[in-house]
Amino acid sequence: MNLPFPLPASLQAPAGFETLASARAVSLDGQPAWHLRYQRSDGANTELGGEHYSLVLDQQGGLLGMSCFSQTLCSGELPGTAQAQRSAYDWLEQHAPDLLSGHAVLWIEPHEEVLQADGRQHTLRGMKVKCRNENDGRYFWVIAGHGGVVQTFERNIIWNDARSRRQSEKWLHDSWLSGQSPAQG
């Protein structure tokens, strides 16, 4: 499927993840969006729960989310709180500078995700910098791993207070994707 916009160079898949496995129109909080999923170029670990580089983009190509799940990111020391925040702000400056004004940092804490690769379970660890956009009340976060490498970014997340969980669809989360039928995209 061809996208109706060019993918910015800053969002190109990292080395080793150049195979575009899917590009599909989806809905995010009732708005049209795109979900792109890149897999390892050597064809390894391509199942849900495996290694991938995924993007969620709005209809004009604006970045709504990014996730890079690679076993190369599963080792190393986590950044400290200050380094995690600095890495998050540096990344936001390049990819979502509008979020830097009018936000509150809610917390910076360790975050873990499970990754299946080479027949084993790996833990992808990072420091999650969770923020609230004071301009619209929505949430955003950046997860930085060892060396300050950003693993995940999500923005415009709507929280359902009554259910104590997020309302926004989880297009970057394989555990959520596994419960979706292709027609739900």
PDB file of C-alpha atoms in Angstrom:
ATOM      1  CA  MET A   1       0.000   0.000   0.000  1.00  0.00           C
ATOM      2  CA  ASN A   2       1.334   3.411  -0.911  1.00  0.00           C
ATOM      3  CA  LEU A   3       1.156   6.164   1.644  1.00  0.00           C
ATOM      4  CA  PRO A   4      -0.421   9.466   0.553  1.00  0.00           C
ATOM      5  CA  PHE A   5       2.675  11.312   1.833  1.00  0.00           C
ATOM      6  CA  PRO A   6       6.420  10.752   1.830  1.00  0.00           C
ATOM      7  CA  LEU A   7       7.886   9.284   5.009  1.00  0.00           C
ATOM      8  CA  PRO A   8      10.303  11.829   6.518  1.00  0.00           C
ATOM      9  CA  ALA A   9      13.946  10.746   6.546  1.00  0.00           C
ATOM     10  CA  SER A  10      13.997  11.102  10.347  1.00  0.00           C
ATOM     11  CA  LEU A  11      11.403   8.318  10.611  1.00  0.00           C
ATOM     12  CA  GLN A  12      12.974   5.844   8.203  1.00  0.00           C
ATOM     13  CA  ALA A  13      13.350   2.351   9.615  1.00  0.00           C
ATOM     14  CA  PRO A  14      16.649   1.686  11.392  1.00  0.00           C
ATOM     15  CA  ALA A  15      19.301  -0.506   9.788  1.00  0.00           C
ATOM     16  CA  GLY A  16      18.247  -4.121   9.734  1.00  0.00           C
ATOM     17  CA  PHE A  17      14.505  -3.297   9.779  1.00  0.00           C
ATOM     18  CA  GLU A  18      13.956  -2.119   6.214  1.00  0.00           C
ATOM     19  CA  THR A  19      11.232  -4.658   5.308  1.00  0.00           C
ATOM     20  CA  LEU A  20       7.827  -2.965   5.369  1.00  0.00           C
ATOM     21  CA  ALA A  21       5.553  -5.802   6.508  1.00  0.00           C
ATOM     22  CA  SER A  22       2.337  -3.782   6.581  1.00  0.00           C
ATOM     23  CA  ALA A  23       1.009  -0.295   5.989  1.00  0.00           C
ATOM     24  CA  ARG A  24      -2.650   0.072   6.724  1.00  0.00           C
ATOM     25  CA  ALA A  25      -5.225   2.732   7.329  1.00  0.00           C
ATOM     26  CA  VAL A  26      -6.509   2.575  10.913  1.00  0.00           C
ATOM     27  CA  SER A  27      -8.586   4.631  13.291  1.00  0.00           C
ATOM     28  CA  LEU A  28      -7.103   6.271  16.376  1.00  0.00           C
ATOM     29  CA  ASP A  29      -9.604   7.878  18.730  1.00  0.00           C
ATOM     30  CA  GLY A  30     -12.047   8.162  15.828  1.00  0.00           C
ATOM     31  CA  GLN A  31      -9.545   9.864  13.550  1.00  0.00           C
ATOM     32  CA  PRO A  32      -8.001   8.299  10.438  1.00  0.00           C
ATOM     33  CA  ALA A  33      -4.370   7.303  10.844  1.00  0.00           C
ATOM     34  CA  TRP A  34      -1.740   4.965   9.386  1.00  0.00           C
ATOM     35  CA  HIS A  35      -0.031   2.041  11.083  1.00  0.00           C
ATOM     36  CA  LEU A  36       3.290   0.958   9.561  1.00  0.00           C
ATOM     37  CA  ARG A  37       5.160  -2.110  10.738  1.00  0.00           C
ATOM     38  CA  TYR A  38       8.686  -2.899   9.630  1.00  0.00           C
ATOM     39  CA  GLN A  39      10.317  -6.239  10.327  1.00  0.00           C
ATOM     40  CA  ARG A  40      13.883  -7.441  10.360  1.00  0.00           C
ATOM     41  CA  SER A  41      15.313  -7.562   6.872  1.00  0.00           C
ATOM     42  CA  ASP A  42      16.696 -11.067   7.442  1.00  0.00           C
ATOM     43  CA  GLY A  43      13.178 -12.385   8.150  1.00  0.00           C
ATOM     44  CA  ALA A  44      13.910 -13.433  11.748  1.00  0.00           C
ATOM     45  CA  ASN A  45      11.521 -12.895  14.668  1.00  0.00           C
ATOM     46  CA  THR A  46       8.719 -11.457  12.539  1.00  0.00           C
ATOM     47  CA  GLU A  47       5.727 -12.755  14.516  1.00  0.00           C
ATOM     48  CA  LEU A  48       3.670 -10.555  16.805  1.00  0.00           C
ATOM     49  CA  GLY A  49       5.685 -10.203  19.977  1.00  0.00           C
ATOM     50  CA  GLY A  50       8.889 -10.299  17.940  1.00  0.00           C
ATOM     51  CA  GLU A  51      11.245  -7.613  16.748  1.00  0.00           C
ATOM     52  CA  HIS A  52       9.786  -4.691  14.804  1.00  0.00           C
ATOM     53  CA  TYR A  53       9.887  -0.975  14.135  1.00  0.00           C
ATOM     54  CA  SER A  54       6.388   0.495  14.034  1.00  0.00           C
ATOM     55  CA  LEU A  55       4.925   3.916  13.406  1.00  0.00           C
ATOM     56  CA  VAL A  56       1.509   5.500  13.801  1.00  0.00           C
ATOM     57  CA  LEU A  57       1.043   8.572  11.617  1.00  0.00           C
ATOM     58  CA  ASP A  58      -1.823  10.972  11.072  1.00  0.00           C
ATOM     59  CA  GLN A  59      -3.305  11.489   7.609  1.00  0.00           C
ATOM     60  CA  GLN A  60      -0.693  14.141   6.759  1.00  0.00           C
ATOM     61  CA  GLY A  61       2.243  12.025   7.939  1.00  0.00           C
ATOM     62  CA  GLY A  62       2.572  13.632  11.377  1.00  0.00           C
ATOM     63  CA  LEU A  63       4.037  11.311  13.984  1.00  0.00           C
ATOM     64  CA  LEU A  64       1.603   9.985  16.591  1.00  0.00           C
ATOM     65  CA  GLY A  65       3.720   7.071  17.814  1.00  0.00           C
ATOM     66  CA  MET A  66       6.899   5.074  17.266  1.00  0.00           C
ATOM     67  CA  SER A  67       8.189   1.862  18.746  1.00  0.00           C
ATOM     68  CA  CYS A  68      11.413  -0.024  18.114  1.00  0.00           C
ATOM     69  CA  PHE A  69      11.549  -3.509  19.585  1.00  0.00           C
ATOM     70  CA  SER A  70      14.964  -4.981  18.934  1.00  0.00           C
ATOM     71  CA  GLN A  71      16.913  -7.460  21.008  1.00  0.00           C
ATOM     72  CA  THR A  72      19.925  -5.181  20.565  1.00  0.00           C
ATOM     73  CA  LEU A  73      18.109  -2.761  22.895  1.00  0.00           C
ATOM     74  CA  CYS A  74      17.575  -5.375  25.637  1.00  0.00           C
ATOM     75  CA  SER A  75      20.915  -4.989  27.364  1.00  0.00           C
ATOM     76  CA  GLY A  76      22.793  -2.180  29.003  1.00  0.00           C
ATOM     77  CA  GLU A  77      22.294   0.094  31.950  1.00  0.00           C
ATOM     78  CA  LEU A  78      19.179   2.226  32.171  1.00  0.00           C
ATOM     79  CA  PRO A  79      19.669   5.975  32.040  1.00  0.00           C
ATOM     80  CA  GLY A  80      19.122   7.913  35.230  1.00  0.00           C
ATOM     81  CA  THR A  81      16.104  10.166  35.610  1.00  0.00           C
ATOM     82  CA  ALA A  82      17.854  13.313  34.409  1.00  0.00           C
ATOM     83  CA  GLN A  83      19.438  11.552  31.427  1.00  0.00           C
ATOM     84  CA  ALA A  84      16.108   9.954  30.479  1.00  0.00           C
ATOM     85  CA  GLN A  85      14.387  13.337  30.555  1.00  0.00           C
ATOM     86  CA  ARG A  86      17.201  14.927  28.527  1.00  0.00           C
ATOM     87  CA  SER A  87      17.004  12.118  25.931  1.00  0.00           C
ATOM     88  CA  ALA A  88      13.216  12.499  25.771  1.00  0.00           C
ATOM     89  CA  TYR A  89      13.408  16.269  25.298  1.00  0.00           C
ATOM     90  CA  ASP A  90      16.130  15.968  22.650  1.00  0.00           C
ATOM     91  CA  TRP A  91      14.007  13.436  20.774  1.00  0.00           C
ATOM     92  CA  LEU A  92      10.849  15.555  21.111  1.00  0.00           C
ATOM     93  CA  GLU A  93      12.737  18.614  19.846  1.00  0.00           C
ATOM     94  CA  GLN A  94      13.341  16.762  16.586  1.00  0.00           C
ATOM     95  CA  HIS A  95      10.074  14.813  16.221  1.00  0.00           C
ATOM     96  CA  ALA A  96       7.332  16.622  18.186  1.00  0.00           C
ATOM     97  CA  PRO A  97       8.534  20.078  19.270  1.00  0.00           C
ATOM     98  CA  ASP A  98       4.957  21.279  19.835  1.00  0.00           C
ATOM     99  CA  LEU A  99       4.786  19.060  22.936  1.00  0.00           C
ATOM    100  CA  LEU A 100       7.652  20.843  24.677  1.00  0.00           C
ATOM    101  CA  SER A 101       5.614  23.905  25.640  1.00  0.00           C
ATOM    102  CA  GLY A 102       2.740  23.590  28.060  1.00  0.00           C
ATOM    103  CA  HIS A 103       3.359  20.136  29.511  1.00  0.00           C
ATOM    104  CA  ALA A 104       3.886  18.616  32.915  1.00  0.00           C
ATOM    105  CA  VAL A 105       6.179  15.683  33.628  1.00  0.00           C
ATOM    106  CA  LEU A 106       4.079  13.295  35.708  1.00  0.00           C
ATOM    107  CA  TRP A 107       6.793  10.770  36.462  1.00  0.00           C
ATOM    108  CA  ILE A 108       9.963   9.137  35.196  1.00  0.00           C
ATOM    109  CA  GLU A 109      10.181   5.453  36.086  1.00  0.00           C
ATOM    110  CA  PRO A 110      11.565   2.176  34.765  1.00  0.00           C
ATOM    111  CA  HIS A 111       9.374   0.431  32.202  1.00  0.00           C
ATOM    112  CA  GLU A 112       9.615  -3.097  30.808  1.00  0.00           C
ATOM    113  CA  GLU A 113       8.179  -4.870  27.774  1.00  0.00           C
ATOM    114  CA  VAL A 114       8.560  -8.497  26.718  1.00  0.00           C
ATOM    115  CA  LEU A 115      10.119  -9.369  23.376  1.00  0.00           C
ATOM    116  CA  GLN A 116      10.260 -12.803  21.731  1.00  0.00           C
ATOM    117  CA  ALA A 117      13.414 -13.328  19.678  1.00  0.00           C
ATOM    118  CA  ASP A 118      15.376 -16.377  18.615  1.00  0.00           C
ATOM    119  CA  GLY A 119      13.085 -18.700  20.569  1.00  0.00           C
ATOM    120  CA  ARG A 120      13.629 -16.869  23.846  1.00  0.00           C
ATOM    121  CA  GLN A 121      11.927 -14.210  25.872  1.00  0.00           C
ATOM    122  CA  HIS A 122      13.853 -10.948  26.298  1.00  0.00           C
ATOM    123  CA  THR A 123      13.080  -7.909  28.413  1.00  0.00           C
ATOM    124  CA  LEU A 124      13.201  -4.519  26.743  1.00  0.00           C
ATOM    125  CA  ARG A 125      13.901  -2.051  29.545  1.00  0.00           C
ATOM    126  CA  GLY A 126      13.751   1.707  29.512  1.00  0.00           C
ATOM    127  CA  MET A 127      12.914   4.786  31.530  1.00  0.00           C
ATOM    128  CA  LYS A 128       9.431   6.092  30.767  1.00  0.00           C
ATOM    129  CA  VAL A 129       9.047   9.864  30.818  1.00  0.00           C
ATOM    130  CA  LYS A 130       5.264  10.285  31.131  1.00  0.00           C
ATOM    131  CA  CYS A 131       3.824  13.734  30.525  1.00  0.00           C
ATOM    132  CA  ARG A 132       0.487  15.493  30.334  1.00  0.00           C
ATOM    133  CA  ASN A 133      -0.134  18.051  27.623  1.00  0.00           C
ATOM    134  CA  GLU A 134      -1.599  20.970  29.579  1.00  0.00           C
ATOM    135  CA  ASN A 135      -3.033  22.442  26.358  1.00  0.00           C
ATOM    136  CA  ASP A 136      -5.428  19.567  25.606  1.00  0.00           C
ATOM    137  CA  GLY A 137      -5.311  17.263  28.665  1.00  0.00           C
ATOM    138  CA  ARG A 138      -3.955  14.315  26.679  1.00  0.00           C
ATOM    139  CA  TYR A 139      -0.899  12.291  27.624  1.00  0.00           C
ATOM    140  CA  PHE A 140       2.380  11.559  25.900  1.00  0.00           C
ATOM    141  CA  TRP A 141       5.506   9.673  26.793  1.00  0.00           C
ATOM    142  CA  VAL A 142       8.948   8.767  25.642  1.00  0.00           C
ATOM    143  CA  ILE A 143      10.767   5.625  26.747  1.00  0.00           C
ATOM    144  CA  ALA A 144      14.551   5.862  26.624  1.00  0.00           C
ATOM    145  CA  GLY A 145      16.762   2.822  27.055  1.00  0.00           C
ATOM    146  CA  HIS A 146      20.473   2.361  27.565  1.00  0.00           C
ATOM    147  CA  GLY A 147      22.573   5.072  26.010  1.00  0.00           C
ATOM    148  CA  GLY A 148      19.488   7.295  25.880  1.00  0.00           C
ATOM    149  CA  VAL A 149      18.173   5.500  22.769  1.00  0.00           C
ATOM    150  CA  VAL A 150      14.465   6.210  22.393  1.00  0.00           C
ATOM    151  CA  GLN A 151      12.512   2.968  22.095  1.00  0.00           C
ATOM    152  CA  THR A 152       8.947   4.238  22.201  1.00  0.00           C
ATOM    153  CA  PHE A 153       6.998   7.453  21.771  1.00  0.00           C
ATOM    154  CA  GLU A 154       3.245   7.934  21.968  1.00  0.00           C
ATOM    155  CA  ARG A 155       1.224  11.137  21.935  1.00  0.00           C
ATOM    156  CA  ASN A 156      -2.384  12.348  22.185  1.00  0.00           C
ATOM    157  CA  ILE A 157      -3.332   9.469  24.475  1.00  0.00           C
ATOM    158  CA  ILE A 158      -6.794   9.790  25.996  1.00  0.00           C
ATOM    159  CA  TRP A 159      -7.224   8.349  29.479  1.00  0.00           C
ATOM    160  CA  ASN A 160     -10.498   6.841  30.675  1.00  0.00           C
ATOM    161  CA  ASP A 161     -10.681   7.823  34.346  1.00  0.00           C
ATOM    162  CA  ALA A 162     -13.773   5.704  35.046  1.00  0.00           C
ATOM    163  CA  ARG A 163     -11.966   2.550  33.898  1.00  0.00           C
ATOM    164  CA  SER A 164      -8.489   3.601  35.100  1.00  0.00           C
ATOM    165  CA  ARG A 165      -6.910   2.770  31.746  1.00  0.00           C
ATOM    166  CA  ARG A 166      -6.166   4.346  28.444  1.00  0.00           C
ATOM    167  CA  GLN A 167      -8.974   4.775  25.958  1.00  0.00           C
ATOM    168  CA  SER A 168      -6.798   5.304  22.871  1.00  0.00           C
ATOM    169  CA  GLU A 169      -6.134   2.284  20.693  1.00  0.00           C
ATOM    170  CA  LYS A 170      -2.757   0.596  21.195  1.00  0.00           C
ATOM    171  CA  TRP A 171      -1.477   0.241  17.620  1.00  0.00           C
ATOM    172  CA  LEU A 172       2.138  -0.007  18.837  1.00  0.00           C
ATOM    173  CA  HIS A 173       1.442  -2.850  21.288  1.00  0.00           C
ATOM    174  CA  ASP A 174       1.649  -6.390  19.942  1.00  0.00           C
ATOM    175  CA  SER A 175      -0.372  -7.776  22.856  1.00  0.00           C
ATOM    176  CA  TRP A 176      -3.245  -5.488  21.803  1.00  0.00           C
ATOM    177  CA  LEU A 177      -2.745  -6.148  18.076  1.00  0.00           C
ATOM    178  CA  SER A 178      -3.022  -9.890  18.608  1.00  0.00           C
ATOM    179  CA  GLY A 179      -6.631  -9.386  19.742  1.00  0.00           C
ATOM    180  CA  GLN A 180      -7.601  -7.359  16.692  1.00  0.00           C
ATOM    181  CA  SER A 181      -8.966  -8.773  13.475  1.00  0.00           C
ATOM    182  CA  PRO A 182      -7.547  -7.373  10.218  1.00  0.00           C
ATOM    183  CA  ALA A 183     -10.934  -5.820   9.483  1.00  0.00           C
ATOM    184  CA  GLN A 184     -10.671  -3.686  12.639  1.00  0.00           C
ATOM    185  CA  GLY A 185      -7.818  -1.702  11.143  1.00  0.00           C
TER     186      GLY A 185
END
